[in-house]
mmCIF file of C-alpha atoms and ligand atoms in Angstrom:
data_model
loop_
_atom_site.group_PDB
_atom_site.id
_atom_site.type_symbol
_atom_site.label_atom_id
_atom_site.label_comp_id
_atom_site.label_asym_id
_atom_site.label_seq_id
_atom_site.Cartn_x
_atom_site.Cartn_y
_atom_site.Cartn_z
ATOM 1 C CA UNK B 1 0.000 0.000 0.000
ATOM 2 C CA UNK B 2 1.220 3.261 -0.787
ATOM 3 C CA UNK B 3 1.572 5.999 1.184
ATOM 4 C CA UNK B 4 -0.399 8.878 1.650
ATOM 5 C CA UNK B 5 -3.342 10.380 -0.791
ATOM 6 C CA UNK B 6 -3.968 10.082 -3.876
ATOM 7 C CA UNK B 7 -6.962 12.406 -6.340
ATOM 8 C CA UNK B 8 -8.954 10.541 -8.693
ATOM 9 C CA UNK B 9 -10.326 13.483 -10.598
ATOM 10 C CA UNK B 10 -13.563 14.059 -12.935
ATOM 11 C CA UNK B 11 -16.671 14.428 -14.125
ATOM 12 C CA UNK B 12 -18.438 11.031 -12.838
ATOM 13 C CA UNK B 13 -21.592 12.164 -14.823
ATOM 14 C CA UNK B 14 -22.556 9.386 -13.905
ATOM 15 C CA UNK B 15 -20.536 7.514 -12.071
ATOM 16 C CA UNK B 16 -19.844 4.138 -13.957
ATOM 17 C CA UNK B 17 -18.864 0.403 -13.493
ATOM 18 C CA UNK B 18 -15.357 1.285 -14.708
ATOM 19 C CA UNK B 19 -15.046 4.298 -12.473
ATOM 20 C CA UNK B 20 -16.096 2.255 -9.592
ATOM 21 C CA UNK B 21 -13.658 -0.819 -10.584
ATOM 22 C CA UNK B 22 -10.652 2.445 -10.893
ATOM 23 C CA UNK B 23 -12.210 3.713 -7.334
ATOM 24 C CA UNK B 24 -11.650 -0.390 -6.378
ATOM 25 C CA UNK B 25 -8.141 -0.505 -7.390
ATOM 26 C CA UNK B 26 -7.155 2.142 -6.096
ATOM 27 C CA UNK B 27 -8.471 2.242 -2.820
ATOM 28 C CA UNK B 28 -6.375 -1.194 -2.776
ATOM 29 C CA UNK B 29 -3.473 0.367 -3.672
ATOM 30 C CA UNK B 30 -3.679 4.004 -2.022
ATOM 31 C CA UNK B 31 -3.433 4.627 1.825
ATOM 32 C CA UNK B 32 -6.259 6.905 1.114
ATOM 33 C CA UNK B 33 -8.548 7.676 -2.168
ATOM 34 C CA UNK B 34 -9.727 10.925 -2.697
ATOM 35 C CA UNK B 35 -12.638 10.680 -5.381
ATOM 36 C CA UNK B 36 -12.829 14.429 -6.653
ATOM 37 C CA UNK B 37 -16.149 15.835 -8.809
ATOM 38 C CA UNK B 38 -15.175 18.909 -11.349
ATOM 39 C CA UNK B 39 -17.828 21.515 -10.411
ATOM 40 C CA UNK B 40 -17.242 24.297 -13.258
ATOM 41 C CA UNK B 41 -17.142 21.709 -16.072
ATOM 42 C CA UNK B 42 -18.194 24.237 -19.000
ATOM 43 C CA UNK B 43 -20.450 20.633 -20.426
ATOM 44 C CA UNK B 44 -24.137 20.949 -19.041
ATOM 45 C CA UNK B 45 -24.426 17.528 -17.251
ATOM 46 C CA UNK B 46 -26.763 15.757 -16.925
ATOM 47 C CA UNK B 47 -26.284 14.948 -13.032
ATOM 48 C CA UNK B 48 -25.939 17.936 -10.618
ATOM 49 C CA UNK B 49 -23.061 17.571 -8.411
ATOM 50 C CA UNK B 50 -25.214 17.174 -5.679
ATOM 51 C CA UNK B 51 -26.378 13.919 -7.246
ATOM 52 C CA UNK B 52 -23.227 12.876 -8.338
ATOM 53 C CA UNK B 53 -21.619 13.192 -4.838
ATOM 54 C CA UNK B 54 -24.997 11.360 -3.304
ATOM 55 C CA UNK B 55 -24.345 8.671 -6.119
ATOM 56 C CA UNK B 56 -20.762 7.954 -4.948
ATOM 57 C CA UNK B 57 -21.319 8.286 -1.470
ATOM 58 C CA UNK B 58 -23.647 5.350 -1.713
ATOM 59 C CA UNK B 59 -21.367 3.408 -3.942
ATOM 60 C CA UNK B 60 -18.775 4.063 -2.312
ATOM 61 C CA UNK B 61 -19.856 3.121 1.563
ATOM 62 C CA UNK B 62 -18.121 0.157 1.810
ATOM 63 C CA UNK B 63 -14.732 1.432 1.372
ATOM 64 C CA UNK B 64 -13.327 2.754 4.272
ATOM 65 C CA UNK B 65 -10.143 4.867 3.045
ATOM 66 C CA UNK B 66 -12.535 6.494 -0.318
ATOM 67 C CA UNK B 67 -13.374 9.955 0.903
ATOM 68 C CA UNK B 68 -15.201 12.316 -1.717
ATOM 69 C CA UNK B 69 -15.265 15.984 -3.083
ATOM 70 C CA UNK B 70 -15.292 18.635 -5.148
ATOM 71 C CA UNK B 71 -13.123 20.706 -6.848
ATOM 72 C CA UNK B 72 -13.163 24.414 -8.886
ATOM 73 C CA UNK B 73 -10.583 25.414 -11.197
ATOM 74 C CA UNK B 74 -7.297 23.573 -11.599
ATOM 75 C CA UNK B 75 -7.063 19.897 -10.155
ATOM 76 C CA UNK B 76 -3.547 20.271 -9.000
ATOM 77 C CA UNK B 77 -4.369 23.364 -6.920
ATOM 78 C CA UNK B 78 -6.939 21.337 -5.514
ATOM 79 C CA UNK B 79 -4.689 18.220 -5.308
ATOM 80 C CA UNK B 80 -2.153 20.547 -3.220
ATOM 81 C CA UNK B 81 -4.799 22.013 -0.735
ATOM 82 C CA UNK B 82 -5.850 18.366 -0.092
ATOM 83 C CA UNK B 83 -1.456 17.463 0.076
ATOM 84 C CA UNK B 84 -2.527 14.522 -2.437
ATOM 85 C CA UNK B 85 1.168 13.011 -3.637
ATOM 86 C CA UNK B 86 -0.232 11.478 -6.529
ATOM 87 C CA UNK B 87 -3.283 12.178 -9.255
ATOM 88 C CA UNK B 88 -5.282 8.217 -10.383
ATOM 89 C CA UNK B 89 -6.493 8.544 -13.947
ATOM 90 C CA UNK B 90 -7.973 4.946 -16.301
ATOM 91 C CA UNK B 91 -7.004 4.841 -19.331
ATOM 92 C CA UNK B 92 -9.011 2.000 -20.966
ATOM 93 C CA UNK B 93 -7.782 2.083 -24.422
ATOM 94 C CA UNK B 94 -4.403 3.854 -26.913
ATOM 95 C CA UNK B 95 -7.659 6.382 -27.916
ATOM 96 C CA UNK B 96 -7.511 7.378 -23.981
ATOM 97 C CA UNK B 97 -3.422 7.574 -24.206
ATOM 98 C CA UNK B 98 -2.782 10.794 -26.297
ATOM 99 C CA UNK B 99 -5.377 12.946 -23.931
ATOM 100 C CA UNK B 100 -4.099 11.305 -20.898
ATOM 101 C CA UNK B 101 -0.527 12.134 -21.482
ATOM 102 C CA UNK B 102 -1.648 15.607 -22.574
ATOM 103 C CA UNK B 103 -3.118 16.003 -19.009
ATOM 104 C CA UNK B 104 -0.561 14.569 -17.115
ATOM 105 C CA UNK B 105 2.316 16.557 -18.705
ATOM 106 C CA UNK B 106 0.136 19.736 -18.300
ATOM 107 C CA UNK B 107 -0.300 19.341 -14.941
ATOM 108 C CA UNK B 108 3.148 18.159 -14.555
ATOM 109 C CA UNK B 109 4.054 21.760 -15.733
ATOM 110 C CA UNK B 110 2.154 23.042 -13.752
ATOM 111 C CA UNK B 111 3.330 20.959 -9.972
ATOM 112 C CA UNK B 112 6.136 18.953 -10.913
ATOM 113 C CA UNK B 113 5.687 17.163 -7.163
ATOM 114 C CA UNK B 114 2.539 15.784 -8.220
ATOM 115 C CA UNK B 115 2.711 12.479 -9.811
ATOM 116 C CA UNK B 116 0.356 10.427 -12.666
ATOM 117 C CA UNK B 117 -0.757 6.690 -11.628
ATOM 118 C CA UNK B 118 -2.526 5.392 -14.320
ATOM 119 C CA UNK B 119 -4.511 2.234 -13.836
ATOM 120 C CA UNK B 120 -6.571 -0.125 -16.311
ATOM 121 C CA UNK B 121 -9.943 -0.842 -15.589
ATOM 122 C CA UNK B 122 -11.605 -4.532 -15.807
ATOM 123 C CA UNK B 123 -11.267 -5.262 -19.911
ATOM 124 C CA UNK B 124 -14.902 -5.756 -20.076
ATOM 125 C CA UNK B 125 -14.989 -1.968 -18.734
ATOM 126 C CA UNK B 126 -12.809 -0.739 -21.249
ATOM 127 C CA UNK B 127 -16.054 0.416 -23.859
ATOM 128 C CA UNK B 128 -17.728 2.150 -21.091
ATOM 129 C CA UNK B 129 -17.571 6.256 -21.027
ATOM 130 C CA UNK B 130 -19.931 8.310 -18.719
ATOM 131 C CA UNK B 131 -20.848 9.927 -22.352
ATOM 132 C CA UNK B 132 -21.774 6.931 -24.320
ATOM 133 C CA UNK B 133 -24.055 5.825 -21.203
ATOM 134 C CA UNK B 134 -25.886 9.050 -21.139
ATOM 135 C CA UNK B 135 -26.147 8.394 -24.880
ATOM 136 C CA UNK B 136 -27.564 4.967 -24.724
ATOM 137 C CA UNK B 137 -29.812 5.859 -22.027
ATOM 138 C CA UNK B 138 -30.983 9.193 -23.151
ATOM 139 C CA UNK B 139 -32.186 7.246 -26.468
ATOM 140 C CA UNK B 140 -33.950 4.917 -24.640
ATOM 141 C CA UNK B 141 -31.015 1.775 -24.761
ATOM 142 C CA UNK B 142 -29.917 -0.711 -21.990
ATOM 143 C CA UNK B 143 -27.470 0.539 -19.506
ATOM 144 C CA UNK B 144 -27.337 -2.581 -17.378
ATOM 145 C CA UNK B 145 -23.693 -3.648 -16.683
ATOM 146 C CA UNK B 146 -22.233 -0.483 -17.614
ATOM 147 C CA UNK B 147 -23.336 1.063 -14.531
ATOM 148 C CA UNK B 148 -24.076 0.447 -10.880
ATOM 149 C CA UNK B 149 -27.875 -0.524 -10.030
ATOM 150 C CA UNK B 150 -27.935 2.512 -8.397
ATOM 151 C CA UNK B 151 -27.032 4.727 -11.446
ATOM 152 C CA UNK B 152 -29.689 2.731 -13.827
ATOM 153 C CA UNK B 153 -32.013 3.934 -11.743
ATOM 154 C CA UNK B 154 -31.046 7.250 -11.250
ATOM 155 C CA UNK B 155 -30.927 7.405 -15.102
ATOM 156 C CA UNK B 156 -34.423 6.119 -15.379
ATOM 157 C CA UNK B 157 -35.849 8.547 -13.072
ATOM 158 C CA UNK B 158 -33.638 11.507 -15.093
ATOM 159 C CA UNK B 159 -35.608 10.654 -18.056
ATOM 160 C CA UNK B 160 -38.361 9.567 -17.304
ATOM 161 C CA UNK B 161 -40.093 12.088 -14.552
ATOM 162 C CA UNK B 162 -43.232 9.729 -14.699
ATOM 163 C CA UNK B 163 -41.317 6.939 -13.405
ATOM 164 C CA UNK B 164 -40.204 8.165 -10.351
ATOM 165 C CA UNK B 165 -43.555 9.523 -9.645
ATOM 166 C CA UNK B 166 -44.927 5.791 -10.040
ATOM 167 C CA UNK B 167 -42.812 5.002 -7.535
ATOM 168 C CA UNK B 168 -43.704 7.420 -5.319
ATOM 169 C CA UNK B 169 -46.679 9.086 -5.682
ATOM 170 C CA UNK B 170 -46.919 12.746 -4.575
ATOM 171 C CA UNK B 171 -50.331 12.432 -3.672
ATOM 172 C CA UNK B 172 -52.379 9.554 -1.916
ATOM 173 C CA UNK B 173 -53.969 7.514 -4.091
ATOM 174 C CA UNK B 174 -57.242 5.779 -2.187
ATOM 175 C CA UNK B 175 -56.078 2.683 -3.350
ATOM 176 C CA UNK B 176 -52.611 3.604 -1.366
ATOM 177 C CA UNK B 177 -54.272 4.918 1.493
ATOM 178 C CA UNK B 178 -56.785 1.613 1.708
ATOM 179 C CA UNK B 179 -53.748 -0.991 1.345
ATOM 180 C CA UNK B 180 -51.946 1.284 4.239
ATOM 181 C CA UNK B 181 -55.058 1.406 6.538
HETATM 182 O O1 LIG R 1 -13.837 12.629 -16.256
HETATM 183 P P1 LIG R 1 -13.134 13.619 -17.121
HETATM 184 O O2 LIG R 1 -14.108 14.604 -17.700
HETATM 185 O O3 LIG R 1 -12.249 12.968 -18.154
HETATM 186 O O4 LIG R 1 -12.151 14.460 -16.130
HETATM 187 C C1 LIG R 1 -11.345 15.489 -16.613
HETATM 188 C C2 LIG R 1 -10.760 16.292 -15.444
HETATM 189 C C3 LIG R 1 -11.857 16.809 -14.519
HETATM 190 C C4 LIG R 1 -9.837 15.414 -14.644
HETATM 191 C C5 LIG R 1 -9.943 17.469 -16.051
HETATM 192 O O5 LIG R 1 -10.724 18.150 -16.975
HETATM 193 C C6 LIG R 1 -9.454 18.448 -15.004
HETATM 194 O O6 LIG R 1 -8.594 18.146 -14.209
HETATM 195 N N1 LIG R 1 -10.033 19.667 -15.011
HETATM 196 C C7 LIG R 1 -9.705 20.705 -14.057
HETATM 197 C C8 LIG R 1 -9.022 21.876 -14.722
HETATM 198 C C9 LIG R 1 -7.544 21.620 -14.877
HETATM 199 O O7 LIG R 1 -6.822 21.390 -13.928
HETATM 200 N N2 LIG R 1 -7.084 21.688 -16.143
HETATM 201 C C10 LIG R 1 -5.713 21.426 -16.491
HETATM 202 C C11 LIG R 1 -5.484 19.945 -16.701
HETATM 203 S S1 LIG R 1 -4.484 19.718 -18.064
#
């Protein structure tokens, strides 16, 4: 286990199965996992942050040295205020490579203390993006697999309003109120 923290940052919008197998990892590998949200992304997500963080905390309850946030402006300031030694980034494919390296030398530049771990997700993780699951689900596709239970049905009750309200209906129905009685 290595010493001190380490950052995972992004956008988690949503969180994925491949996030959460990254989170996994390192958690395993990290004496403590900081699992950072970017709150000025200049995308409009689909989550709110608020969600995103409530989505993580629950999948994320089980390990003990996973801590969350959120962060504004540039991830090595952040990284610094938090004295993180190291930033975790996947990279799930050579498509992921040239960005990743991009990133890593920029922020390199910019806190040459700060080190890049980069870690592979499970291989049958290695298709799944945050914006290809918004995608699918958005145009009415199967998510299952790609994404926590938890997420699906977050997802679901995104798109569809009505569903949610099946699920929990605002007002008392008298069929409700006579199976409560
Ligand atoms: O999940 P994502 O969208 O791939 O995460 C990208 C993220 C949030 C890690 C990256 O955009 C970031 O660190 N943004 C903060 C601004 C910053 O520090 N920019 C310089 C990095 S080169």
């Amino acid at each position: 286990m290595t010493k001190g923290i380490a950052v995972y940052p992004g956008s988690f919008d949503p969180p994925t199965n491949g996030h959460l197998d990254l989170i996994e990892r390192g958690s395993k590998i990290f004496e403590e996992l900081v699992v950072a949200i970017l709150r000025n992304s200049e995308k409009s997500p689909m989550f709110s942050v608020a969600e995103r963080l409530e989505m993580l905390r629950e999948l994320t309850a089980g390990l003990k040295n996973v801590r969350l946030d959120t962060f504004d402006g540039l991830m090595v300031q952040f990284a610094k205020s938090i004295h993180a030694k190291c930033v975790l980034r996947g990279i799930r494919a050579i498509s992921d490579y040239e960005y990743e390296l991009q990133m890593a030398l920029m922020n390199r530049r910019l806190e040459p203390t700060l080190e890049t771990v980069f870690m592979m997700p499970a291989d049958k993780y290695s298709y799944v993006s945050s914006r290809l699951v918004r995608e699918v689900a958005q145009t009415g596709g199967p998510v299952k697999g790609l994404v926590p239970e938890l997420v699906e049905q977050k997802l679901r009750e995104k798109l569809d309003p009505a569903y949610k309200l099946q699920k929990e209906p605002l007002i008392d129905s008298p069929r409700r109120r006579k199976k409560k009685a």
